Amino acid sequence: MQADGNNLSRPLILLALSRLTEKDIGELSEFFRKNTKEDARIVLRQIENYLSTRKASAEDYDEYIDDTYKAYVEDIYRNIEHNTQLTKLSIRETTKSLYEFLSIEYPNRNIRPFNTKSGLRSWIARLLSEVSPSEILHALAIIREHANDAPERSWKLR
């Protein structure tokens, strides 16, 4: 995709993945009309710095995450719950397996283990800052596949 000789594929794909509303697109367009490239670069770097330095908490999930991002979190949450039903693994076992798989698969990313104190949704939100929803869903599918290959347990996990 070319526009005015500049390759816009990557930024446009990222914008499309963010599922902007018509209002968001209008506001973004207005921002770029009113500001210079340097202004936009400064604002983007400030946002990146903020996101990389703050510590996520349960309050962050509700206060700072937009509806589109919450939809991704909820989708992953439902998939983790579904995985636990299919595999008979607990949430803790599923998140541990997910953490271990993603840490091995993506060693250069800052993936942290699940902490029950911060909650599953907050953990998923932090996880999505390092890996894409499709990468998480792929990992869950592999975990499910391997768990179903394991011999039946003679006891049930709580």
mmCIF file of C-alpha atoms in Angstrom:
data_model
loop_
_atom_site.group_PDB
_atom_site.id
_atom_site.type_symbol
_atom_site.label_atom_id
_atom_site.label_comp_id
_atom_site.label_asym_id
_atom_site.label_seq_id
_atom_site.Cartn_x
_atom_site.Cartn_y
_atom_site.Cartn_z
ATOM 1 C CA MET A 1 0.000 0.000 0.000
ATOM 2 C CA GLN A 2 1.520 3.289 -1.098
ATOM 3 C CA ALA A 3 0.395 6.838 -0.415
ATOM 4 C CA ASP A 4 2.357 9.837 -1.677
ATOM 5 C CA GLY A 5 5.407 7.613 -2.154
ATOM 6 C CA ASN A 6 5.466 6.614 1.532
ATOM 7 C CA ASN A 7 4.854 3.052 2.599
ATOM 8 C CA LEU A 8 1.852 3.185 4.955
ATOM 9 C CA SER A 9 1.140 -0.532 5.189
ATOM 10 C CA ARG A 10 2.442 -1.085 8.719
ATOM 11 C CA PRO A 11 0.847 1.960 10.402
ATOM 12 C CA LEU A 12 -2.466 1.387 8.615
ATOM 13 C CA ILE A 13 -2.482 -2.290 9.583
ATOM 14 C CA LEU A 14 -1.804 -1.326 13.213
ATOM 15 C CA LEU A 15 -4.633 1.195 13.103
ATOM 16 C CA ALA A 16 -6.976 -1.371 11.563
ATOM 17 C CA LEU A 17 -6.085 -3.898 14.280
ATOM 18 C CA SER A 18 -6.939 -1.338 16.936
ATOM 19 C CA ARG A 19 -10.514 -1.286 15.611
ATOM 20 C CA LEU A 20 -10.923 2.480 15.766
ATOM 21 C CA THR A 21 -14.410 3.910 15.737
ATOM 22 C CA GLU A 22 -15.431 6.519 13.166
ATOM 23 C CA LYS A 23 -15.128 9.134 15.911
ATOM 24 C CA ASP A 24 -11.593 7.937 16.767
ATOM 25 C CA ILE A 25 -10.559 8.129 13.105
ATOM 26 C CA GLY A 26 -11.972 11.651 12.850
ATOM 27 C CA GLU A 27 -10.137 12.770 16.000
ATOM 28 C CA LEU A 28 -6.896 11.194 14.793
ATOM 29 C CA SER A 29 -7.247 12.844 11.402
ATOM 30 C CA GLU A 30 -7.921 16.201 13.060
ATOM 31 C CA PHE A 31 -4.864 15.772 15.302
ATOM 32 C CA PHE A 32 -2.608 15.200 12.279
ATOM 33 C CA ARG A 33 -4.122 18.159 10.440
ATOM 34 C CA LYS A 34 -3.476 20.519 13.357
ATOM 35 C CA ASN A 35 -0.028 19.271 14.426
ATOM 36 C CA THR A 36 3.388 18.877 12.844
ATOM 37 C CA LYS A 37 5.145 15.560 12.307
ATOM 38 C CA GLU A 38 7.456 16.449 15.176
ATOM 39 C CA ASP A 39 4.470 17.106 17.495
ATOM 40 C CA ALA A 40 3.025 13.704 16.593
ATOM 41 C CA ARG A 41 6.391 12.004 17.133
ATOM 42 C CA ILE A 42 6.753 13.614 20.579
ATOM 43 C CA VAL A 43 3.237 12.593 21.643
ATOM 44 C CA LEU A 44 3.775 9.005 20.452
ATOM 45 C CA ARG A 45 7.105 8.741 22.310
ATOM 46 C CA GLN A 46 5.508 10.120 25.489
ATOM 47 C CA ILE A 47 2.778 7.488 25.271
ATOM 48 C CA GLU A 48 5.335 4.725 24.627
ATOM 49 C CA ASN A 49 7.407 5.859 27.620
ATOM 50 C CA TYR A 50 4.346 5.977 29.849
ATOM 51 C CA LEU A 51 3.224 2.495 28.816
ATOM 52 C CA SER A 52 6.693 0.976 29.220
ATOM 53 C CA THR A 53 7.409 2.431 32.671
ATOM 54 C CA ARG A 54 4.171 2.061 34.555
ATOM 55 C CA LYS A 55 3.245 -1.043 36.485
ATOM 56 C CA ALA A 56 -0.063 -2.562 35.522
ATOM 57 C CA SER A 57 -2.582 -3.218 38.253
ATOM 58 C CA ALA A 58 -6.212 -4.221 38.502
ATOM 59 C CA GLU A 59 -7.131 -0.527 38.501
ATOM 60 C CA ASP A 60 -5.228 -0.038 35.231
ATOM 61 C CA TYR A 61 -7.409 -2.598 33.551
ATOM 62 C CA ASP A 62 -10.613 -0.679 34.218
ATOM 63 C CA GLU A 63 -9.254 2.854 34.126
ATOM 64 C CA TYR A 64 -6.832 2.931 31.194
ATOM 65 C CA ILE A 65 -7.831 0.269 28.713
ATOM 66 C CA ASP A 66 -10.258 1.199 25.955
ATOM 67 C CA ASP A 67 -13.265 -0.881 24.933
ATOM 68 C CA THR A 68 -11.534 -2.523 21.963
ATOM 69 C CA TYR A 69 -8.633 -3.633 24.105
ATOM 70 C CA LYS A 70 -11.049 -4.863 26.771
ATOM 71 C CA ALA A 71 -12.725 -6.970 24.075
ATOM 72 C CA TYR A 72 -9.369 -8.629 23.325
ATOM 73 C CA VAL A 73 -8.820 -9.229 27.047
ATOM 74 C CA GLU A 74 -12.300 -10.728 27.417
ATOM 75 C CA ASP A 75 -11.789 -12.958 24.364
ATOM 76 C CA ILE A 76 -8.505 -14.328 25.761
ATOM 77 C CA TYR A 77 -10.129 -14.691 29.204
ATOM 78 C CA ARG A 78 -12.960 -16.778 27.710
ATOM 79 C CA ASN A 79 -10.446 -18.880 25.775
ATOM 80 C CA ILE A 80 -8.439 -19.573 28.937
ATOM 81 C CA GLU A 81 -11.637 -20.613 30.752
ATOM 82 C CA HIS A 82 -12.611 -22.796 27.785
ATOM 83 C CA ASN A 83 -9.150 -24.375 27.795
ATOM 84 C CA THR A 84 -9.493 -25.222 31.495
ATOM 85 C CA GLN A 85 -12.793 -26.975 30.814
ATOM 86 C CA LEU A 86 -11.400 -28.966 27.880
ATOM 87 C CA THR A 87 -8.090 -29.900 29.482
ATOM 88 C CA LYS A 88 -9.208 -30.252 33.116
ATOM 89 C CA LEU A 89 -6.295 -27.965 34.049
ATOM 90 C CA SER A 90 -6.805 -25.263 36.653
ATOM 91 C CA ILE A 91 -6.519 -21.570 35.778
ATOM 92 C CA ARG A 92 -3.170 -21.515 37.594
ATOM 93 C CA GLU A 93 -1.896 -24.531 35.607
ATOM 94 C CA THR A 94 -3.143 -23.070 32.329
ATOM 95 C CA THR A 95 -1.573 -19.653 32.957
ATOM 96 C CA LYS A 96 1.674 -21.283 34.096
ATOM 97 C CA SER A 97 1.788 -23.352 30.907
ATOM 98 C CA LEU A 98 0.924 -20.284 28.840
ATOM 99 C CA TYR A 99 3.646 -18.235 30.541
ATOM 100 C CA GLU A 100 6.235 -20.998 30.064
ATOM 101 C CA PHE A 101 5.337 -21.555 26.417
ATOM 102 C CA LEU A 102 5.354 -17.848 25.527
ATOM 103 C CA SER A 103 8.606 -17.228 27.451
ATOM 104 C CA ILE A 104 10.333 -19.963 25.456
ATOM 105 C CA GLU A 105 8.718 -19.003 22.154
ATOM 106 C CA TYR A 106 9.450 -15.266 22.585
ATOM 107 C CA PRO A 107 12.544 -15.003 24.823
ATOM 108 C CA ASN A 108 13.177 -11.324 24.029
ATOM 109 C CA ARG A 109 9.779 -10.186 25.264
ATOM 110 C CA ASN A 110 9.011 -9.123 28.819
ATOM 111 C CA ILE A 111 6.489 -11.825 29.699
ATOM 112 C CA ARG A 112 5.723 -12.094 33.391
ATOM 113 C CA PRO A 113 4.094 -15.004 35.229
ATOM 114 C CA PHE A 114 0.498 -14.826 36.388
ATOM 115 C CA ASN A 115 0.029 -13.319 39.841
ATOM 116 C CA THR A 116 -3.307 -14.157 41.447
ATOM 117 C CA LYS A 117 -3.239 -10.903 43.446
ATOM 118 C CA SER A 118 -3.516 -8.732 40.335
ATOM 119 C CA GLY A 119 -6.175 -10.893 38.708
ATOM 120 C CA LEU A 120 -6.428 -12.810 35.460
ATOM 121 C CA ARG A 121 -7.783 -9.944 33.349
ATOM 122 C CA SER A 122 -4.971 -7.611 34.444
ATOM 123 C CA TRP A 123 -2.420 -10.312 33.638
ATOM 124 C CA ILE A 124 -3.951 -10.814 30.199
ATOM 125 C CA ALA A 125 -3.876 -7.043 29.594
ATOM 126 C CA ARG A 126 -0.163 -6.944 30.467
ATOM 127 C CA LEU A 127 0.446 -10.041 28.353
ATOM 128 C CA LEU A 128 -1.209 -8.364 25.359
ATOM 129 C CA SER A 129 1.349 -5.573 25.581
ATOM 130 C CA GLU A 130 4.015 -8.157 24.730
ATOM 131 C CA VAL A 131 2.272 -10.685 22.474
ATOM 132 C CA SER A 132 -0.611 -10.519 20.029
ATOM 133 C CA PRO A 133 -3.990 -12.136 20.649
ATOM 134 C CA SER A 134 -3.299 -14.619 17.841
ATOM 135 C CA GLU A 135 0.008 -15.646 19.469
ATOM 136 C CA ILE A 136 -1.793 -16.262 22.758
ATOM 137 C CA LEU A 137 -4.589 -18.236 21.082
ATOM 138 C CA HIS A 138 -1.998 -20.313 19.211
ATOM 139 C CA ALA A 139 -0.213 -21.073 22.497
ATOM 140 C CA LEU A 140 -3.513 -22.057 24.147
ATOM 141 C CA ALA A 141 -4.251 -24.428 21.262
ATOM 142 C CA ILE A 142 -0.862 -26.100 21.711
ATOM 143 C CA ILE A 143 -1.379 -26.356 25.481
ATOM 144 C CA ARG A 144 -4.807 -27.900 24.876
ATOM 145 C CA GLU A 145 -3.370 -30.356 22.359
ATOM 146 C CA HIS A 146 -0.581 -31.466 24.704
ATOM 147 C CA ALA A 147 -2.879 -31.668 27.727
ATOM 148 C CA ASN A 148 -5.273 -33.899 25.807
ATOM 149 C CA ASP A 149 -2.376 -36.163 24.809
ATOM 150 C CA ALA A 150 -1.468 -36.654 28.478
ATOM 151 C CA PRO A 151 -2.722 -39.804 30.214
ATOM 152 C CA GLU A 152 -5.927 -39.476 32.223
ATOM 153 C CA ARG A 153 -5.466 -38.391 35.820
ATOM 154 C CA SER A 154 -6.699 -40.672 38.547
ATOM 155 C CA TRP A 155 -7.572 -37.571 40.598
ATOM 156 C CA LYS A 156 -9.102 -34.229 39.782
ATOM 157 C CA LEU A 157 -7.417 -30.898 40.207
ATOM 158 C CA ARG A 158 -9.282 -28.339 42.280
#
